[in-house]
Coordinates of C-alpha atoms and ligand atoms in Angstrom, one line a residue:
M793 CA 38.0 -11.5 -4.5
A794 CA 34.7 -10.7 -6.2
A795 CA 35.0 -9.8 -9.9
F796 CA 34.6 -6.1 -10.8
T797 CA 31.5 -5.6 -12.7
D798 CA 29.9 -2.5 -14.2
S799 CA 26.3 -3.5 -14.4
C800 CA 23.8 -2.7 -11.7
Y801 CA 20.2 -3.1 -10.7
L802 CA 17.8 -0.5 -9.2
G803 CA 15.1 -1.1 -6.5
F804 CA 12.7 1.8 -5.8
D805 CA 10.2 2.0 -2.9
F806 CA 7.3 4.4 -3.1
S807 CA 6.4 4.1 0.6
T808 CA 4.2 6.2 2.9
Q809 CA 6.6 8.9 3.9
Q810 CA 9.2 8.9 1.2
L811 CA 10.5 7.6 -2.1
K812 CA 13.7 5.6 -1.7
V813 CA 16.1 3.9 -4.1
I814 CA 19.0 1.5 -3.8
A815 CA 21.4 0.3 -6.6
V816 CA 23.3 -3.0 -6.3
D817 CA 26.0 -4.3 -8.5
E818 CA 26.4 -7.8 -9.9
N819 CA 28.1 -8.8 -6.7
L820 CA 25.1 -7.6 -4.7
N821 CA 27.0 -4.7 -3.1
V822 CA 24.9 -1.6 -2.5
V823 CA 26.5 1.1 -4.7
Q824 CA 24.0 3.9 -4.4
Q825 CA 21.2 5.0 -2.1
S826 CA 19.0 8.0 -2.2
N827 CA 15.6 9.2 -0.9
V828 CA 13.0 12.0 -1.2
Q829 CA 11.0 12.9 2.0
F830 CA 7.5 13.9 0.9
D831 CA 6.7 16.3 3.8
S832 CA 10.0 18.3 3.8
E833 CA 11.1 18.1 0.2
L834 CA 7.7 18.4 -1.5
S835 CA 6.2 20.8 1.1
E836 CA 4.0 22.4 -1.6
Y837 CA 1.7 19.3 -1.2
S838 CA 1.3 20.0 2.6
T839 CA 1.3 16.3 3.6
Q840 CA 2.0 15.1 7.2
G841 CA 3.7 11.8 7.2
G842 CA 3.1 11.7 3.4
V843 CA -0.6 11.8 3.7
H844 CA -3.7 14.1 4.1
V845 CA -6.0 13.0 6.9
H846 CA -9.5 14.3 6.0
S847 CA -11.9 16.0 8.4
D848 CA -13.9 12.7 9.0
R849 CA -10.5 11.3 10.4
L850 CA -11.2 8.1 8.4
T851 CA -10.5 9.2 4.9
V852 CA -6.7 9.3 4.2
T853 CA -5.2 10.2 0.8
S854 CA -2.0 11.3 -0.9
P855 CA -1.6 13.5 -3.9
V856 CA -0.6 11.3 -6.8
L857 CA 1.3 14.1 -8.5
M858 CA 3.5 14.3 -5.4
W859 CA 4.7 10.7 -6.1
V860 CA 5.4 11.6 -9.7
K861 CA 7.4 14.7 -8.7
A862 CA 9.3 12.6 -6.2
L863 CA 10.5 10.4 -9.0
D864 CA 11.7 13.5 -11.0
I865 CA 13.6 14.6 -7.9
I866 CA 15.2 11.3 -7.0
L867 CA 16.5 10.7 -10.5
Q868 CA 17.9 14.2 -10.7
K869 CA 19.6 13.7 -7.3
M870 CA 21.2 10.5 -8.6
K871 CA 22.3 12.3 -11.7
N872 CA 23.8 15.1 -9.7
A873 CA 25.6 12.5 -7.5
G874 CA 27.3 11.2 -10.7
F875 CA 25.3 8.0 -11.0
D876 CA 25.8 6.3 -14.3
F877 CA 22.4 5.2 -15.5
S878 CA 23.8 3.5 -18.5
R879 CA 24.9 0.7 -16.1
V880 CA 21.4 -0.3 -15.2
K881 CA 20.5 -3.7 -16.6
A882 CA 17.1 -3.9 -14.9
L883 CA 15.0 -2.2 -12.3
S884 CA 12.1 -3.0 -10.1
G885 CA 10.4 -1.5 -7.1
S886 CA 7.6 -1.6 -4.6
G887 CA 4.9 0.7 -3.2
Q888 CA 2.9 1.1 0.0
Q889 CA 0.2 -1.6 -0.4
H890 CA -3.5 -1.1 -1.2
G891 CA -3.3 2.5 -2.4
S892 CA -5.0 3.2 -5.8
V893 CA -4.3 5.5 -8.7
Y894 CA -7.0 6.5 -11.3
W895 CA -5.6 7.2 -14.7
K896 CA -7.8 9.4 -16.9
K897 CA -8.9 8.4 -20.4
G898 CA -6.1 9.3 -22.7
A899 CA -3.3 8.8 -20.1
R900 CA -1.9 5.8 -21.8
Q901 CA -1.2 7.9 -24.9
V902 CA 0.5 10.5 -22.8
L903 CA 2.6 7.8 -21.1
Q904 CA 3.6 6.5 -24.5
N905 CA 4.7 9.9 -25.8
L906 CA 6.6 11.6 -23.0
D907 CA 8.8 14.5 -24.1
A908 CA 12.2 13.9 -22.5
G909 CA 12.8 17.6 -22.3
K910 CA 10.2 18.0 -19.6
H911 CA 9.6 16.8 -16.1
L912 CA 7.2 13.9 -15.6
H913 CA 5.1 15.9 -13.2
E914 CA 4.5 18.6 -15.8
L915 CA 3.7 16.0 -18.5
L916 CA 1.3 14.0 -16.4
Q917 CA -0.5 16.9 -14.7
G918 CA -3.8 16.2 -16.6
S919 CA -3.5 12.4 -16.5
F920 CA -5.4 11.5 -13.4
A921 CA -9.2 11.3 -12.9
V922 CA -8.7 11.3 -9.1
L923 CA -5.9 13.6 -7.8
D924 CA -6.0 12.4 -4.2
S925 CA -5.2 8.7 -4.1
P926 CA -6.7 6.7 -1.3
V927 CA -3.9 5.0 0.7
W928 CA -3.6 2.1 3.2
M929 CA -4.3 4.3 6.2
D930 CA -7.8 5.0 5.0
S931 CA -10.6 3.3 7.1
S932 CA -13.6 5.0 5.5
T933 CA -15.1 2.1 3.6
T934 CA -16.9 0.0 6.2
E935 CA -20.1 0.2 4.2
Q936 CA -18.4 -1.2 1.1
C937 CA -16.7 -3.9 3.2
L938 CA -20.0 -5.1 4.6
N939 CA -21.5 -5.1 1.1
L940 CA -18.7 -7.2 -0.4
E941 CA -18.8 -9.8 2.5
T942 CA -22.5 -10.1 2.3
T943 CA -22.4 -10.6 -1.5
V944 CA -19.8 -13.4 -1.5
G945 CA -21.4 -15.2 1.5
G946 CA -19.5 -13.9 4.6
A947 CA -16.1 -12.8 5.9
Q948 CA -14.6 -16.3 5.9
K949 CA -15.9 -17.0 2.4
L950 CA -14.2 -13.8 1.1
A951 CA -11.0 -14.8 2.9
D952 CA -11.1 -18.2 1.3
I953 CA -11.1 -16.6 -2.1
T954 CA -8.9 -13.4 -1.7
G955 CA -6.8 -14.3 1.4
S956 CA -8.4 -11.7 3.6
R957 CA -11.8 -10.8 4.9
A958 CA -12.9 -7.3 3.7
Y959 CA -10.6 -4.6 5.1
E960 CA -11.3 -0.9 4.7
R961 CA -7.9 -0.1 3.2
F962 CA -8.1 -2.9 0.6
T963 CA -8.2 -1.5 -2.9
G964 CA -11.5 -3.1 -4.1
N965 CA -13.4 -1.4 -1.2
Q966 CA -11.7 1.9 -2.0
I967 CA -12.7 1.5 -5.7
A968 CA -16.3 0.8 -4.7
K969 CA -16.3 4.0 -2.6
I970 CA -14.9 6.1 -5.5
Y971 CA -17.6 4.5 -7.8
K972 CA -20.3 5.4 -5.3
T973 CA -19.2 8.9 -4.3
R974 CA -17.5 10.2 -7.4
P975 CA -19.2 8.3 -10.3
E976 CA -18.0 10.9 -12.9
Q977 CA -14.4 10.4 -12.0
Y978 CA -14.9 6.6 -12.1
Q979 CA -16.4 6.9 -15.6
E980 CA -13.5 9.1 -16.7
T981 CA -11.0 6.4 -15.4
E982 CA -9.3 4.4 -18.1
R983 CA -7.0 2.4 -15.8
I984 CA -6.8 1.7 -12.0
S985 CA -3.3 1.0 -10.7
L986 CA -1.9 0.1 -7.3
V987 CA 0.8 2.4 -6.1
S988 CA 3.3 -0.3 -7.2
S989 CA 1.9 -0.8 -10.7
F990 CA 1.4 3.0 -11.1
A991 CA 5.2 3.4 -10.4
S992 CA 6.1 0.7 -12.9
S993 CA 3.8 2.3 -15.5
L994 CA 5.9 5.4 -15.2
F995 CA 9.1 3.5 -16.0
L996 CA 7.4 1.4 -18.7
G997 CA 5.7 4.3 -20.5
N998 CA 2.5 2.3 -20.6
Y999 CA 0.1 0.7 -18.2
A1000 CA 1.8 -1.9 -16.1
D1001 CA -0.1 -4.9 -14.8
V1002 CA -0.6 -5.6 -11.1
D1003 CA 1.6 -8.4 -9.7
Y1004 CA 0.2 -11.4 -7.9
S1005 CA 1.6 -10.5 -4.5
D1006 CA 0.5 -6.9 -4.3
G1007 CA -2.7 -7.8 -6.1
S1008 CA -3.5 -10.1 -3.1
G1009 CA -4.2 -6.9 -1.1
M1010 CA -7.2 -5.8 -3.0
N1011 CA -10.1 -8.2 -2.0
L1012 CA -10.5 -8.8 -5.7
M1013 CA -8.1 -11.5 -6.7
D1014 CA -8.4 -15.2 -6.1
I1015 CA -5.1 -16.0 -4.5
F1016 CA -5.2 -19.7 -5.6
T1017 CA -6.1 -19.2 -9.3
K1018 CA -4.3 -15.9 -9.4
Q1019 CA -7.1 -14.4 -11.5
W1020 CA -9.6 -11.7 -10.7
S1021 CA -12.6 -13.2 -8.8
Q1022 CA -15.7 -12.4 -11.0
Q1023 CA -17.9 -12.4 -7.9
C1024 CA -15.7 -9.8 -6.2
L1025 CA -15.4 -7.7 -9.3
S1026 CA -19.1 -7.5 -9.9
A1027 CA -19.8 -6.7 -6.2
T1028 CA -17.3 -3.8 -6.4
A1029 CA -18.0 -1.7 -9.5
P1030 CA -19.1 -2.0 -13.1
Q1031 CA -16.6 -2.5 -16.0
L1032 CA -13.9 -3.1 -13.4
E1033 CA -12.0 -5.8 -15.2
D1034 CA -11.4 -3.5 -18.2
K1035 CA -9.9 -0.9 -15.8
L1036 CA -7.6 -3.4 -14.0
G1037 CA -5.7 -5.3 -16.7
T1038 CA -4.5 -8.8 -15.9
P1039 CA -2.5 -9.9 -12.9
V1040 CA 1.0 -11.1 -13.7
P1041 CA 3.7 -13.1 -11.7
S1042 CA 5.7 -10.8 -9.5
T1043 CA 8.8 -12.0 -11.3
A1044 CA 7.5 -11.0 -14.7
V1045 CA 9.6 -8.7 -17.0
L1046 CA 7.1 -6.1 -18.2
G1047 CA 9.2 -4.8 -21.0
P1048 CA 12.0 -2.4 -21.8
I1049 CA 12.2 1.0 -20.0
S1050 CA 10.4 3.9 -21.7
T1051 CA 12.5 5.9 -24.2
Y1052 CA 11.8 9.0 -22.0
F1053 CA 14.3 7.6 -19.4
V1054 CA 16.8 6.6 -22.1
S1055 CA 16.9 10.1 -23.6
R1056 CA 16.7 12.1 -20.3
Y1057 CA 18.9 10.1 -18.0
G1058 CA 20.9 7.7 -20.2
F1059 CA 19.4 4.4 -19.2
P1060 CA 20.2 1.7 -21.8
A1061 CA 17.4 1.1 -24.3
D1062 CA 17.2 -2.6 -23.3
C1063 CA 17.0 -1.9 -19.5
K1064 CA 14.3 -4.2 -18.2
V1065 CA 11.4 -3.2 -16.0
V1066 CA 10.5 -6.1 -13.7
A1067 CA 7.0 -6.1 -12.1
F1068 CA 6.7 -3.8 -9.1
T1069 CA 5.2 -5.3 -5.9
G1070 CA 4.0 -4.2 -2.4
D1071 CA 6.5 -2.9 0.1
N1072 CA 6.1 -5.8 2.5
P1073 CA 6.5 -8.4 -0.3
G1074 CA 9.6 -6.4 -1.4
S1075 CA 11.0 -6.6 2.2
L1076 CA 10.4 -10.4 2.2
A1077 CA 12.7 -10.6 -0.8
G1078 CA 15.3 -8.2 0.7
M1079 CA 15.5 -9.9 4.1
R1080 CA 16.3 -13.4 2.8
L1081 CA 13.4 -14.7 4.9
Q1082 CA 13.6 -18.5 5.5
E1083 CA 10.8 -20.8 6.6
G1084 CA 10.4 -20.5 10.4
D1085 CA 11.7 -16.9 10.5
I1086 CA 9.4 -14.1 11.6
A1087 CA 9.9 -10.7 9.9
V1088 CA 8.9 -7.5 11.9
S1089 CA 8.8 -4.3 9.8
L1090 CA 8.8 -1.1 11.8
G1091 CA 8.1 1.5 9.0
T1092 CA 5.2 3.9 9.1
S1093 CA 3.0 0.9 9.7
D1094 CA 4.3 -2.0 11.8
T1095 CA 3.8 -5.4 10.1
V1096 CA 4.6 -9.0 11.0
F1097 CA 5.1 -11.5 8.2
L1098 CA 6.1 -15.0 7.4
W1099 CA 6.9 -17.2 4.4
I1100 CA 4.3 -20.0 4.3
K1101 CA 3.6 -23.0 2.0
D1102 CA 0.1 -24.1 2.9
P1103 CA -2.1 -21.0 3.4
K1104 CA -5.2 -21.2 5.5
P1105 CA -6.9 -17.9 5.3
T1106 CA -8.9 -16.7 8.4
V1107 CA -10.8 -13.6 9.3
E1108 CA -7.7 -12.1 11.0
G1109 CA -4.6 -11.3 9.1
H1110 CA -3.8 -11.7 5.4
I1111 CA -2.5 -14.2 3.0
F1112 CA -0.6 -12.8 0.0
C1113 CA 0.9 -14.6 -2.9
N1114 CA 4.7 -14.9 -2.4
P1115 CA 6.7 -12.3 -4.5
V1116 CA 9.7 -14.6 -5.3
D1117 CA 8.2 -18.1 -5.5
C1118 CA 4.9 -18.5 -7.4
Q1119 CA 4.1 -21.8 -5.5
A1120 CA 4.5 -20.2 -2.0
Y1121 CA 2.6 -17.6 0.0
M1122 CA 3.2 -15.1 2.8
A1123 CA 1.1 -14.4 5.8
L1124 CA 0.9 -10.8 7.1
I1125 CA -0.6 -8.9 10.0
C1126 CA -0.6 -5.1 9.8
F1127 CA -0.7 -2.6 12.7
K1128 CA -1.5 1.0 11.8
N1129 CA -0.2 2.7 14.9
G1130 CA 3.5 2.1 14.4
S1131 CA 6.2 4.8 13.9
L1132 CA 3.9 7.7 13.9
T1133 CA 2.6 6.8 17.4
R1134 CA 6.2 6.2 18.6
E1135 CA 7.0 9.7 17.2
R1136 CA 4.1 11.3 19.1
I1137 CA 5.2 9.7 22.4
R1138 CA 8.8 10.6 21.7
N1139 CA 7.8 14.3 21.1
E1140 CA 5.6 14.4 24.3
C1141 CA 7.8 12.4 26.6
A1142 CA 11.3 12.5 25.2
A1143 CA 11.7 16.1 24.0
G1144 CA 11.6 14.9 20.4
S1145 CA 14.8 12.9 20.7
W1146 CA 15.2 9.2 19.9
E1147 CA 18.2 9.2 22.3
V1148 CA 16.2 10.4 25.2
F1149 CA 13.5 7.9 24.2
S1150 CA 16.0 5.1 24.2
K1151 CA 17.5 6.2 27.5
A1152 CA 14.0 6.0 29.0
L1153 CA 13.5 2.5 27.6
R1154 CA 16.8 1.4 29.2
S1155 CA 16.0 2.9 32.6
A1156 CA 12.4 1.5 33.1
P1157 CA 12.5 -2.2 34.1
M1158 CA 11.5 -5.0 31.7
G1159 CA 7.8 -5.6 32.3
N1160 CA 7.3 -2.0 33.4
N1161 CA 6.2 -3.1 36.9
G1162 CA 3.1 -4.5 35.4
N1163 CA 1.9 -1.3 33.7
I1164 CA 0.4 -1.9 30.3
G1165 CA -0.5 0.6 27.6
I1166 CA -2.5 0.3 24.4
Y1167 CA -2.0 3.3 22.1
F1168 CA -4.3 3.4 19.1
D1169 CA -4.0 7.1 18.0
A1170 CA -5.7 6.2 14.7
M1171 CA -8.3 3.5 14.1
E1172 CA -6.2 0.4 14.4
I1173 CA -6.4 -2.5 11.9
T1174 CA -5.6 -5.3 14.3
P1175 CA -7.9 -5.0 16.2
P1176 CA -10.3 -2.4 14.6
T1177 CA -10.6 0.0 17.5
A1178 CA -9.2 3.4 18.5
G1179 CA -8.1 5.2 21.7
V1180 CA -5.4 5.3 24.3
H1181 CA -5.8 3.0 27.3
R1182 CA -3.5 2.6 30.3
F1183 CA -3.7 -0.1 32.9
N1184 CA -1.8 -0.6 36.2
E1185 CA -0.7 -3.9 37.5
Q1186 CA -4.2 -4.6 38.9
N1187 CA -5.7 -4.1 35.4
S1188 CA -7.3 -0.9 36.6
K1189 CA -7.5 1.9 34.1
V1190 CA -5.3 4.9 34.9
A1191 CA -5.3 8.4 33.4
G1192 CA -1.6 8.7 32.8
F1193 CA 1.9 7.3 33.4
S1194 CA 5.2 9.0 34.1
E1195 CA 7.3 9.7 31.0
E1196 CA 9.5 6.7 31.3
V1197 CA 6.6 4.3 32.1
E1198 CA 4.7 5.7 29.1
I1199 CA 7.6 5.1 26.7
R1200 CA 8.1 1.5 27.9
A1201 CA 4.4 0.9 28.0
L1202 CA 4.1 2.0 24.4
V1203 CA 7.0 -0.2 23.0
E1204 CA 6.2 -3.2 25.1
G1205 CA 2.5 -2.9 24.3
Q1206 CA 3.2 -2.7 20.5
F1207 CA 5.4 -5.9 20.7
L1208 CA 3.0 -7.8 23.0
A1209 CA 0.3 -7.1 20.4
K1210 CA 2.5 -8.5 17.6
R1211 CA 3.2 -11.7 19.4
V1212 CA -0.3 -12.2 20.7
H1213 CA -1.8 -11.8 17.2
A1214 CA 0.9 -13.9 15.5
E1215 CA 0.2 -16.7 18.0
K1216 CA -3.5 -16.3 17.5
L1217 CA -2.9 -17.2 13.9
G1218 CA -1.0 -20.3 15.0
Y1219 CA 2.6 -19.1 14.6
K1220 CA 4.8 -20.5 17.4
I1221 CA 8.1 -19.2 18.6
I1222 CA 10.3 -22.3 18.8
P1223 CA 14.0 -22.8 19.6
G1224 CA 15.8 -21.6 16.5
T1225 CA 13.2 -19.0 15.5
R1226 CA 14.9 -15.8 14.2
V1227 CA 13.1 -12.4 14.3
L1228 CA 14.2 -10.4 11.3
A1229 CA 13.6 -6.6 11.9
T1230 CA 13.5 -3.9 9.2
G1231 CA 12.0 -0.5 8.6
G1232 CA 13.1 2.9 10.0
A1233 CA 12.8 2.0 13.7
S1234 CA 14.9 -1.1 13.3
S1235 CA 17.9 1.2 13.5
N1236 CA 17.1 1.7 17.2
K1237 CA 18.8 -1.1 19.3
D1238 CA 16.8 -0.3 22.4
I1239 CA 13.6 -0.8 20.6
L1240 CA 15.0 -4.1 19.2
Q1241 CA 15.9 -5.2 22.7
V1242 CA 12.3 -5.0 23.8
L1243 CA 11.3 -6.9 20.6
S1244 CA 13.7 -9.6 21.5
D1245 CA 12.6 -9.8 25.1
V1246 CA 8.9 -10.0 24.3
F1247 CA 9.4 -12.6 21.6
G1248 CA 12.0 -14.5 23.5
A1249 CA 14.1 -14.9 20.3
P1250 CA 17.2 -13.3 18.8
V1251 CA 16.6 -10.3 16.5
Y1252 CA 18.6 -10.0 13.3
T1253 CA 18.9 -7.0 10.9
I1254 CA 20.3 -6.5 7.5
D1255 CA 22.7 -3.6 6.7
T1256 CA 20.0 -1.3 5.4
A1257 CA 16.6 -0.5 7.0
N1258 CA 15.3 -0.2 3.4
S1259 CA 14.8 -3.9 2.8
A1260 CA 12.0 -3.2 0.3
C1261 CA 14.3 -1.3 -2.0
L1262 CA 17.1 -3.9 -1.6
G1263 CA 14.6 -6.8 -2.2
C1264 CA 13.4 -5.1 -5.4
A1265 CA 17.0 -4.5 -6.6
Y1266 CA 17.5 -8.3 -6.1
R1267 CA 14.2 -9.0 -7.8
A1268 CA 15.3 -6.8 -10.8
M1269 CA 18.4 -9.0 -11.0
H1270 CA 16.3 -12.2 -10.8
G1271 CA 14.1 -10.8 -13.7
I1272 CA 17.1 -11.1 -16.1
V1273 CA 17.4 -14.9 -15.5
V1274 CA 14.0 -16.0 -14.4
E1275 CA 13.1 -17.3 -17.8
K1276 CA 16.1 -19.7 -17.7
G1277 CA 14.4 -21.3 -14.6
V1278 CA 16.9 -19.8 -12.1
H1279 CA 15.4 -19.5 -8.6
F1280 CA 15.5 -16.3 -6.6
A1281 CA 17.5 -18.0 -3.8
E1282 CA 20.3 -18.8 -6.3
V1283 CA 20.5 -15.2 -7.4
I1284 CA 20.9 -13.9 -3.9
R1285 CA 23.1 -16.8 -2.7
N1286 CA 26.0 -14.5 -2.0
A1287 CA 24.1 -11.6 -0.5
P1288 CA 25.1 -10.7 3.0
E1289 CA 23.3 -12.8 5.7
P1290 CA 21.2 -10.9 8.3
K1291 CA 23.3 -10.1 11.3
L1292 CA 22.5 -10.8 14.9
A1293 CA 21.5 -7.5 16.6
V1294 CA 20.3 -8.5 20.1
T1295 CA 19.4 -11.5 22.1
P1296 CA 16.8 -11.8 24.9
T1297 CA 17.7 -10.5 28.3
S1298 CA 18.0 -13.3 30.9
G1299 CA 14.7 -13.8 32.7
A1300 CA 12.6 -12.1 29.9
D1301 CA 10.5 -15.1 29.4
K1302 CA 9.3 -15.2 33.0
V1303 CA 8.5 -11.5 32.9
F1304 CA 6.6 -11.6 29.6
E1305 CA 4.7 -14.8 29.8
P1306 CA 2.1 -13.4 32.2
L1307 CA 2.1 -10.1 30.4
L1308 CA 1.2 -11.7 27.1
K1309 CA -1.9 -13.2 28.7
R1310 CA -2.8 -10.0 30.4
Y1311 CA -2.3 -7.9 27.2
A1312 CA -4.5 -10.3 25.2
E1313 CA -7.3 -10.0 27.8
L1314 CA -7.0 -6.2 28.1
E1315 CA -7.0 -5.7 24.4
E1316 CA -10.1 -7.9 24.1
R1317 CA -11.7 -5.8 26.8
V1318 CA -10.9 -2.5 25.1
F1319 CA -12.2 -3.9 21.8
K1320 CA -15.5 -5.2 23.3
E1321 CA -16.1 -1.9 25.2
S1322 CA -15.6 -0.1 21.8
Q1323 CA -18.3 -2.2 20.2
Q1324 CA -21.0 -1.3 22.9
Ligands
ADP1333 N1 16.3 6.0 15.7 C1 15.0 5.8 15.5 N2 14.3 5.2 16.5 C2 13.0 4.9 16.3 N3 12.3 5.2 15.1 C3 13.0 5.7 14.1 C4 14.4 6.0 14.3 N4 14.8 6.5 13.1 C5 13.7 6.5 12.2 N5 12.6 6.0 12.9 C6 11.3 5.9 12.4 O1 11.3 5.4 11.1 C7 10.1 5.8 10.4 C8 10.2 5.7 8.9 O2 10.5 4.4 8.6 P1 10.5 3.9 7.1 O3 10.7 2.4 7.1 O4 11.4 4.7 6.3 O5 9.0 4.2 6.7 P2 8.2 4.1 5.3 O6 8.9 3.1 4.5 O7 6.8 3.7 5.7 O8 8.2 5.5 4.7 C9 9.9 7.2 10.9 O9 8.5 7.6 10.9 C10 10.6 7.2 12.3 O10 9.6 7.3 13.3
5SP1334 O1 -1.2 -1.8 4.7 C1 -0.1 -2.2 4.8 C2 0.2 -3.7 4.7 O2 -1.0 -4.4 4.5 C3 1.1 -1.3 5.1 O3 2.2 -2.0 5.6 C4 1.5 -0.5 3.9 O4 2.1 -1.4 2.9 C5 2.4 0.7 4.2 O5 3.7 0.3 4.4 P1 4.8 1.2 5.1 O6 4.9 2.5 4.3 O7 4.5 1.4 6.5 O8 6.1 0.4 4.9

């Protein structure tokens, strides 16, 4: 029997639609979970899906004070539930990737002198030079992307340095836009954080450095030297290095928790804050990904990611530094039209019910009688194009599908896209490949069945869909022993293994092989037509 132990570790996730937290004990058992939904529990900020989409349909931001208030609320909820904060030895966390926070001159001092009698959102009201933080859904910085690529010598050259060609949502391009369109606010900015390092700054009571893994999503850091690229910094905005701090290993202990949390919630004074990272890197840690596995995250965005040793950056997809092993990397492809598009089709074709949606998935045949759909409600990232496109089995465009066909076309199309783009980057599904699914939609077995059929591989899940939180609770635990040279894998050796959720339906490979080819051709056609 596992030994009883009182200590525990917290992992937070500041994701797109909500703030979540998980506590694990020394035996890696989850002992507490909580969350705060931005739209419903912080309705005063009027977000939809956690964000504000601006009138140009390209600019997407979130109110930074909403995230601060969410932290006040979640800690209060834990306190009300009787959670004993004095047990917390270390904490870490993650944030939606690429988003940026602009701290106003003087904010460091405010962070260092927080009055434990007041809420954080009251204390930090005047601490941000930009109140609406650009987030990963933003695609308004094409001009800045072109400028950056031209300055460094092209898209591939930029990918060779930073792991990615210029992407609109990447933080450097967002900073360049702020500098150009709001120069006074840029001048007023003392420090720029990612959502992840902003969140760790709150716990630290000081500016926290950006970690290598989330820092790889900025188009500013050299992923091989793990330092800022001077060429990229100077192409982005003046005095930028001063505002960014220094990148640190994702395993770094940043310091003890701020006295604010000690006095207000009863955290121990020596509770350690371990560097926060991106939500996808956090999930990589939580899912116990092994080489050869493919992770599919079905959160607000859909992402596909892998653990890799020898990165070869290209102009499609991203290479990030690995969050748990400084020698390794992770490859990632991001799809913007994930859960929110599934929700739209659910609302239009399944009376707003996931059960009805699932029933429709089960009743339409695998392969959907050759009907294929591409549903890019918002400007997609992979590939960068927008619009809804439906094709019948002869590849002719059709105006609409029946409700059942529409639902299956959406889910099959989303997974065909994932496999097509992963294979384009050279990833092969081989016997023994495991697909590890996570994120909100991974709780839906009928969606996972389609994933398994399209990938021709078994799909595994872990007990919680919040793998980023879990991974960060594990990372917090690792932070305590990392200086002794203990590897992450050793720390999580006794964590529960992912469990088999579904296996491919017999005959799925024959159905999907031709569809993969057709999907790739149709998507290419849609993309080319959009460029004319
Ligand atoms: N049963 C379900 N079937 C399909 N999707 C679901 C189901 N339950 C939740 N979801 C989706 O999960 C999404 C939230 O996933 P989550 O990983 O928590 O997102 P994020 O971390 O980006 O905030 C919701 O937008 C919702 O569409
Ligand atoms: O942009 C990316 C990854 O590059 C997104 O995956 C964001 O990190 C948002 O994550 P979710 O809130 O959808 O989990």
